[in-house]
Amino acid sequence: MKIRYSLLAAALLVPAYAGTATPLIETAEPAAKRLSGSITLGYDTNYTGRGYVVSHSVAEGDSVVYGAVKLNYDLGQPGQWTLGSTVAYQVPTSGHRLYGGGVKLSQPTPLAPGFVAPAGTRVPIGDKNIENQFTIITQANYASTSGLWNISLGHYFTHGGLLGVMAKHYRDQGASVVNEVFIAPEWTPYKWLSVGVKTSFSFQGITGWWFEPYVTVKAPIIGTPEDIKLLGVVTLGMSATADYFADPYNACGNGSQAFWVKFSTPWFVRDNFIITPSISFNWLGKGGLDANKRAEARPLDNNAVPFRNFGVVAGISATYTF
């Protein structure tokens, strides 16, 4: 009998650091070996973070490539702890400069006494950029002996990426570094249903709270629950903040940030090799819409908004487990 639910944590891992809440997948039986791990490589058609879909003008492009290495140490008994560590890296494939390093004036604009620049003039906005994102996740997971719930808690270190921009340019920290701690309880009343919420507190770079509740439904498309060949996974999620964004920085408003529906189909090519195509539909919440309305460059260029009000993100990843 092939129990593959436990492998899905690796197949669905990387979106967790990219910004879309990933459910903790229940382990059907104790691990056969205490030390295990996975290597994941993937591609997404758009730059995303915490459910936001970054605009083309902000990222000077769209797509990203990423990779992650994850190690797990299983204490070996059902209902006990599993320790995990993940190192992940994400790279925009076309451009890094915010708004391409400048904005094009949407209309004639006074720039100096007696000088009105015509529409289309490109105006520099300073040396701002989206750096490659480097993330280290350290966590501990506990699964109940009943199989009805589990919980994860740990620490995120992030350098670069969207959170790095917020720390460096929204809060003038001088460095693109954010440190967070998190706790993520999850209820799993059935093998096909997971309900959870990840709560993160950022204590360096930016201070404040992130909340990412989600509901995930999964079912075999090809195969049986005991021997899955192709699995269908649907996740409904959102992100929200409290005391995270400050008014002086023309950033997002607090409250709801983004909503998404994500479809993925992990394909178990072999017991230890999984290919996962996915597609996600993302909408901005009130806080994200506030950021677009009051973006500091928008008075000069109507296209200079940080996020897309609605975005479709397709992706594919390959995971090798060991």
Tab-separated table of C-alpha atoms in Angstrom:
chain	number	residue	atom	x	y	z
A	1	MET	CA	0.000	0.000	0.000
A	2	LYS	CA	1.443	3.385	-1.008
A	3	ILE	CA	0.610	6.208	1.399
A	4	ARG	CA	1.521	9.468	-0.314
A	5	TYR	CA	-0.237	12.179	1.663
A	6	SER	CA	2.908	12.792	3.694
A	7	LEU	CA	4.898	13.563	0.513
A	8	LEU	CA	2.564	16.401	-0.442
A	9	ALA	CA	4.159	18.693	2.110
A	10	ALA	CA	7.209	18.692	-0.164
A	11	ALA	CA	5.213	19.062	-3.391
A	12	LEU	CA	3.299	22.065	-2.040
A	13	LEU	CA	6.157	23.588	-0.065
A	14	VAL	CA	7.552	26.472	-2.073
A	15	PRO	CA	4.463	28.688	-2.331
A	16	ALA	CA	4.692	29.052	1.447
A	17	TYR	CA	7.725	31.315	1.186
A	18	ALA	CA	6.560	32.875	-2.078
A	19	GLY	CA	3.492	34.122	-0.310
A	20	THR	CA	0.579	31.774	-0.697
A	21	ALA	CA	-0.374	29.835	2.422
A	22	THR	CA	0.404	26.153	2.059
A	23	PRO	CA	-1.524	23.641	4.154
A	24	LEU	CA	0.246	21.208	6.415
A	25	ILE	CA	-0.457	17.775	4.982
A	26	GLU	CA	-1.194	15.020	7.479
A	27	THR	CA	1.192	12.113	7.821
A	28	ALA	CA	-0.652	8.831	7.430
A	29	GLU	CA	1.964	6.688	9.182
A	30	PRO	CA	5.302	7.134	11.010
A	31	ALA	CA	8.178	7.941	8.705
A	32	ALA	CA	10.211	4.942	7.549
A	33	LYS	CA	13.385	6.919	8.236
A	34	ARG	CA	13.959	9.695	10.684
A	35	LEU	CA	15.926	12.034	8.430
A	36	SER	CA	14.304	12.873	5.108
A	37	GLY	CA	14.133	15.801	2.751
A	38	SER	CA	13.240	17.225	-0.637
A	39	ILE	CA	14.610	19.395	-3.424
A	40	THR	CA	12.187	21.574	-5.404
A	41	LEU	CA	12.692	23.667	-8.540
A	42	GLY	CA	9.903	25.722	-10.102
A	43	TYR	CA	8.659	28.562	-12.272
A	44	ASP	CA	5.744	30.990	-11.884
A	45	THR	CA	4.415	33.311	-14.569
A	46	ASN	CA	4.108	36.232	-12.136
A	47	TYR	CA	5.944	37.613	-9.135
A	48	THR	CA	3.785	37.021	-6.052
A	49	GLY	CA	4.092	37.634	-2.346
A	50	ARG	CA	1.603	37.115	0.478
A	51	GLY	CA	-1.124	36.762	-2.137
A	52	TYR	CA	-0.250	39.996	-3.981
A	53	VAL	CA	0.483	39.770	-7.700
A	54	VAL	CA	3.172	42.356	-8.353
A	55	SER	CA	2.508	44.651	-11.326
A	56	HIS	CA	4.583	44.470	-14.491
A	57	SER	CA	5.837	48.038	-14.042
A	58	VAL	CA	7.044	47.413	-10.488
A	59	ALA	CA	9.026	44.260	-11.220
A	60	GLU	CA	10.216	45.401	-14.665
A	61	GLY	CA	8.900	42.044	-15.836
A	62	ASP	CA	6.656	39.256	-14.614
A	63	SER	CA	7.897	35.715	-14.019
A	64	VAL	CA	10.135	34.141	-11.363
A	65	VAL	CA	12.151	30.968	-10.924
A	66	TYR	CA	12.753	29.419	-7.525
A	67	GLY	CA	14.312	26.535	-5.700
A	68	ALA	CA	14.203	25.079	-2.206
A	69	VAL	CA	15.899	22.401	-0.135
A	70	LYS	CA	14.010	21.018	2.865
A	71	LEU	CA	15.198	18.641	5.594
A	72	ASN	CA	12.965	16.896	8.146
A	73	TYR	CA	13.837	14.984	11.277
A	74	ASP	CA	11.030	12.722	12.474
A	75	LEU	CA	11.102	11.661	16.132
A	76	GLY	CA	9.683	8.355	14.961
A	77	GLN	CA	6.411	7.992	16.866
A	78	PRO	CA	2.869	8.994	15.815
A	79	GLY	CA	1.669	12.101	17.609
A	80	GLN	CA	5.153	13.422	18.265
A	81	TRP	CA	7.265	16.195	16.868
A	82	THR	CA	8.920	16.580	13.483
A	83	LEU	CA	11.634	19.193	13.049
A	84	GLY	CA	12.169	20.898	9.711
A	85	SER	CA	14.503	23.369	8.029
A	86	THR	CA	14.068	24.934	4.579
A	87	VAL	CA	16.413	27.090	2.503
A	88	ALA	CA	14.714	28.755	-0.492
A	89	TYR	CA	15.763	31.186	-3.236
A	90	GLN	CA	13.580	33.125	-5.692
A	91	VAL	CA	14.757	35.170	-8.680
A	92	PRO	CA	12.763	37.532	-10.954
A	93	THR	CA	13.534	36.500	-14.541
A	94	SER	CA	13.288	39.932	-16.164
A	95	GLY	CA	14.341	43.054	-14.319
A	96	HIS	CA	14.668	44.079	-10.697
A	97	ARG	CA	14.237	47.883	-10.635
A	98	LEU	CA	11.026	49.330	-9.212
A	99	TYR	CA	9.151	50.984	-12.091
A	100	GLY	CA	12.222	50.390	-14.269
A	101	GLY	CA	14.173	52.959	-12.267
A	102	GLY	CA	11.798	55.767	-13.236
A	103	VAL	CA	8.293	56.680	-14.352
A	104	LYS	CA	6.852	58.067	-17.572
A	105	LEU	CA	4.724	61.147	-16.984
A	106	SER	CA	1.064	60.544	-17.817
A	107	GLN	CA	0.438	64.248	-18.430
A	108	PRO	CA	2.408	67.522	-18.624
A	109	THR	CA	3.846	68.043	-15.144
A	110	PRO	CA	5.691	70.994	-13.525
A	111	LEU	CA	9.074	69.680	-12.362
A	112	ALA	CA	10.849	72.959	-11.644
A	113	PRO	CA	9.964	76.646	-11.553
A	114	GLY	CA	9.178	77.683	-15.105
A	115	PHE	CA	9.608	74.165	-16.500
A	116	VAL	CA	6.760	71.843	-17.447
A	117	ALA	CA	7.834	68.410	-18.634
A	118	PRO	CA	5.687	67.001	-21.460
A	119	ALA	CA	3.741	63.756	-21.121
A	120	GLY	CA	5.962	60.731	-21.784
A	121	THR	CA	9.031	62.246	-20.123
A	122	ARG	CA	10.863	59.631	-18.045
A	123	VAL	CA	11.623	60.814	-14.516
A	124	PRO	CA	14.098	58.904	-12.298
A	125	ILE	CA	12.742	57.887	-8.873
A	126	GLY	CA	16.002	56.859	-7.213
A	127	ASP	CA	17.850	53.615	-6.783
A	128	LYS	CA	15.130	51.241	-5.616
A	129	ASN	CA	14.954	47.593	-6.520
A	130	ILE	CA	13.455	44.197	-5.809
A	131	GLU	CA	16.300	41.957	-4.735
A	132	ASN	CA	16.435	38.200	-5.169
A	133	GLN	CA	14.643	36.599	-2.231
A	134	PHE	CA	16.568	34.342	0.145
A	135	THR	CA	14.553	32.606	2.860
A	136	ILE	CA	15.401	30.303	5.751
A	137	ILE	CA	12.480	28.602	7.508
A	138	THR	CA	13.026	26.719	10.759
A	139	GLN	CA	9.999	24.971	12.224
A	140	ALA	CA	8.632	22.226	14.443
A	141	ASN	CA	5.458	20.281	13.587
A	142	TYR	CA	3.233	18.308	15.919
A	143	ALA	CA	0.579	15.882	14.654
A	144	SER	CA	-2.082	14.604	17.017
A	145	THR	CA	-2.441	10.840	17.487
A	146	SER	CA	-6.092	11.162	16.424
A	147	GLY	CA	-5.089	12.589	13.050
A	148	LEU	CA	-7.692	15.353	13.469
A	149	TRP	CA	-5.304	18.272	13.901
A	150	ASN	CA	-1.702	19.366	13.706
A	151	ILE	CA	0.270	22.482	14.474
A	152	SER	CA	3.443	24.075	13.186
A	153	LEU	CA	5.514	26.852	14.742
A	154	GLY	CA	8.810	28.398	13.844
A	155	HIS	CA	10.830	31.275	12.409
A	156	TYR	CA	11.212	32.928	8.991
A	157	PHE	CA	14.318	34.859	7.949
A	158	THR	CA	13.805	36.716	4.653
A	159	HIS	CA	16.334	38.801	2.739
A	160	GLY	CA	15.074	40.603	-0.359
A	161	GLY	CA	11.844	39.976	-2.202
A	162	LEU	CA	8.664	41.926	-1.626
A	163	LEU	CA	8.979	41.960	2.169
A	164	GLY	CA	12.542	43.219	1.778
A	165	VAL	CA	11.298	46.132	-0.344
A	166	MET	CA	8.754	46.980	2.340
A	167	ALA	CA	11.423	46.959	5.055
A	168	LYS	CA	14.043	48.868	3.087
A	169	HIS	CA	11.923	51.464	1.311
A	170	TYR	CA	8.659	51.670	3.291
A	171	ARG	CA	10.324	51.688	6.706
A	172	ASP	CA	13.728	53.126	5.715
A	173	GLN	CA	15.607	50.315	7.455
A	174	GLY	CA	18.556	50.407	5.076
A	175	ALA	CA	18.485	46.620	4.707
A	176	SER	CA	16.093	44.246	2.965
A	177	VAL	CA	15.766	41.944	5.981
A	178	VAL	CA	12.624	40.749	7.771
A	179	ASN	CA	12.486	38.335	10.715
A	180	GLU	CA	9.206	36.667	11.700
A	181	VAL	CA	7.930	34.021	14.065
A	182	PHE	CA	4.787	32.056	13.211
A	183	ILE	CA	2.290	29.534	14.482
A	184	ALA	CA	-0.010	27.553	12.175
A	185	PRO	CA	-2.692	25.298	13.656
A	186	GLU	CA	-4.623	23.126	11.213
A	187	TRP	CA	-7.776	21.038	11.596
A	188	THR	CA	-8.002	17.897	9.427
A	189	PRO	CA	-11.355	16.220	10.136
A	190	TYR	CA	-11.051	14.212	6.901
A	191	LYS	CA	-8.144	13.231	4.688
A	192	TRP	CA	-9.605	15.387	1.938
A	193	LEU	CA	-10.223	18.539	4.029
A	194	SER	CA	-7.837	20.903	5.837
A	195	VAL	CA	-8.775	24.159	7.590
A	196	GLY	CA	-6.114	26.348	9.139
A	197	VAL	CA	-4.668	29.773	9.763
A	198	LYS	CA	-1.045	30.843	9.809
A	199	THR	CA	-0.327	33.758	12.148
A	200	SER	CA	3.022	35.535	11.789
A	201	PHE	CA	4.571	38.320	13.855
A	202	SER	CA	7.338	40.341	12.254
A	203	PHE	CA	9.783	41.780	14.802
A	204	GLN	CA	12.604	43.098	12.603
A	205	GLY	CA	12.537	45.131	9.395
A	206	ILE	CA	8.814	45.736	9.828
A	207	THR	CA	6.839	45.071	12.993
A	208	GLY	CA	3.273	43.792	12.917
A	209	TRP	CA	0.981	40.848	12.303
A	210	TRP	CA	0.115	38.745	9.256
A	211	PHE	CA	-2.847	36.345	9.167
A	212	GLU	CA	-3.322	33.748	6.403
A	213	PRO	CA	-6.436	31.578	6.860
A	214	TYR	CA	-7.186	28.896	4.280
A	215	VAL	CA	-9.397	25.943	3.402
A	216	THR	CA	-7.989	23.111	1.273
A	217	VAL	CA	-9.860	20.273	-0.405
A	218	LYS	CA	-8.007	17.423	-2.095
A	219	ALA	CA	-9.021	14.208	-3.859
A	220	PRO	CA	-7.418	11.643	-6.188
A	221	ILE	CA	-7.998	12.309	-9.887
A	222	ILE	CA	-6.139	9.171	-10.930
A	223	GLY	CA	-5.591	6.383	-8.429
A	224	THR	CA	-6.987	5.779	-4.959
A	225	PRO	CA	-6.348	7.487	-1.602
A	226	GLU	CA	-3.943	4.633	-0.830
A	227	ASP	CA	-2.168	4.769	-4.197
A	228	ILE	CA	-2.408	8.261	-5.677
A	229	LYS	CA	-1.116	8.892	-9.196
A	230	LEU	CA	-2.609	12.358	-9.815
A	231	LEU	CA	-4.128	14.446	-7.041
A	232	GLY	CA	-6.416	17.460	-7.309
A	233	VAL	CA	-5.908	20.202	-4.690
A	234	VAL	CA	-8.012	23.369	-4.326
A	235	THR	CA	-7.091	26.038	-1.773
A	236	LEU	CA	-9.105	29.130	-0.851
A	237	GLY	CA	-6.986	31.580	1.091
A	238	MET	CA	-6.496	35.183	2.081
A	239	SER	CA	-3.952	37.382	3.834
A	240	ALA	CA	-4.554	40.246	6.254
A	241	THR	CA	-2.429	42.501	8.463
A	242	ALA	CA	-2.732	44.295	11.793
A	243	ASP	CA	-0.395	47.107	12.916
A	244	TYR	CA	1.906	46.286	9.997
A	245	PHE	CA	1.728	49.238	7.611
A	246	ALA	CA	2.271	52.806	8.790
A	247	ASP	CA	0.500	55.798	7.207
A	248	PRO	CA	3.599	57.951	6.549
A	249	TYR	CA	4.954	55.474	4.000
A	250	ASN	CA	2.207	55.423	1.354
A	251	ALA	CA	2.129	51.644	1.706
A	252	CYS	CA	-0.792	49.256	1.990
A	253	GLY	CA	-3.536	49.928	4.473
A	254	ASN	CA	-3.972	47.351	7.212
A	255	GLY	CA	-6.780	44.799	7.009
A	256	SER	CA	-7.382	42.409	4.107
A	257	GLN	CA	-4.486	42.315	1.638
A	258	ALA	CA	-5.312	39.623	-0.915
A	259	PHE	CA	-7.668	36.734	-1.685
A	260	TRP	CA	-6.917	33.735	-3.888
A	261	VAL	CA	-8.191	30.445	-5.237
A	262	LYS	CA	-5.432	28.046	-6.206
A	263	PHE	CA	-5.730	24.793	-8.161
A	264	SER	CA	-2.831	22.334	-8.270
A	265	THR	CA	-2.442	18.771	-9.499
A	266	PRO	CA	0.556	16.954	-7.998
A	267	TRP	CA	1.524	14.095	-10.314
A	268	PHE	CA	3.452	11.259	-8.687
A	269	VAL	CA	5.739	10.282	-11.541
A	270	ARG	CA	7.515	7.988	-9.103
A	271	ASP	CA	7.230	7.457	-5.383
A	272	ASN	CA	9.973	10.044	-4.824
A	273	PHE	CA	9.428	12.383	-7.783
A	274	ILE	CA	6.469	14.773	-8.069
A	275	ILE	CA	5.580	17.291	-10.790
A	276	THR	CA	3.041	19.910	-9.732
A	277	PRO	CA	1.350	22.247	-12.226
A	278	SER	CA	-0.805	24.961	-10.664
A	279	ILE	CA	-2.905	28.007	-11.429
A	280	SER	CA	-3.972	30.693	-8.987
A	281	PHE	CA	-6.562	33.480	-9.247
A	282	ASN	CA	-5.667	36.408	-6.988
A	283	TRP	CA	-7.662	39.504	-6.002
A	284	LEU	CA	-6.490	42.481	-3.965
A	285	GLY	CA	-8.109	43.148	-0.613
A	286	LYS	CA	-8.795	46.600	0.781
A	287	GLY	CA	-5.255	47.079	2.072
A	288	GLY	CA	-3.730	46.201	-1.305
A	289	LEU	CA	-6.171	48.475	-3.120
A	290	ASP	CA	-5.193	51.305	-0.745
A	291	ALA	CA	-1.563	50.821	-1.793
A	292	ASN	CA	-2.489	51.206	-5.463
A	293	LYS	CA	-4.519	54.340	-4.756
A	294	ARG	CA	-1.790	56.144	-2.840
A	295	ALA	CA	1.365	54.770	-4.496
A	296	GLU	CA	4.000	57.517	-4.334
A	297	ALA	CA	4.740	57.402	-8.069
A	298	ARG	CA	1.123	57.294	-9.257
A	299	PRO	CA	0.615	61.109	-9.334
A	300	LEU	CA	3.253	61.136	-12.073
A	301	ASP	CA	2.370	57.889	-13.864
A	302	ASN	CA	-1.055	56.218	-13.687
A	303	ASN	CA	0.555	52.833	-14.439
A	304	ALA	CA	2.973	53.064	-11.513
A	305	VAL	CA	0.983	50.939	-9.071
A	306	PRO	CA	2.581	48.160	-7.002
A	307	PHE	CA	-0.007	45.385	-7.460
A	308	ARG	CA	-2.498	44.034	-9.959
A	309	ASN	CA	-6.118	44.345	-8.846
A	310	PHE	CA	-6.614	40.857	-10.300
A	311	GLY	CA	-3.977	38.418	-11.483
A	312	VAL	CA	-3.768	34.883	-12.841
A	313	VAL	CA	-0.571	33.056	-11.902
A	314	ALA	CA	0.382	29.748	-13.522
A	315	GLY	CA	3.268	27.658	-12.304
A	316	ILE	CA	5.021	24.334	-12.416
A	317	SER	CA	7.433	22.707	-10.013
A	318	ALA	CA	9.382	19.459	-9.757
A	319	THR	CA	10.143	17.879	-6.379
A	320	TYR	CA	12.530	15.063	-5.580
A	321	THR	CA	12.152	13.526	-2.123
A	322	PHE	CA	14.782	11.499	-0.304
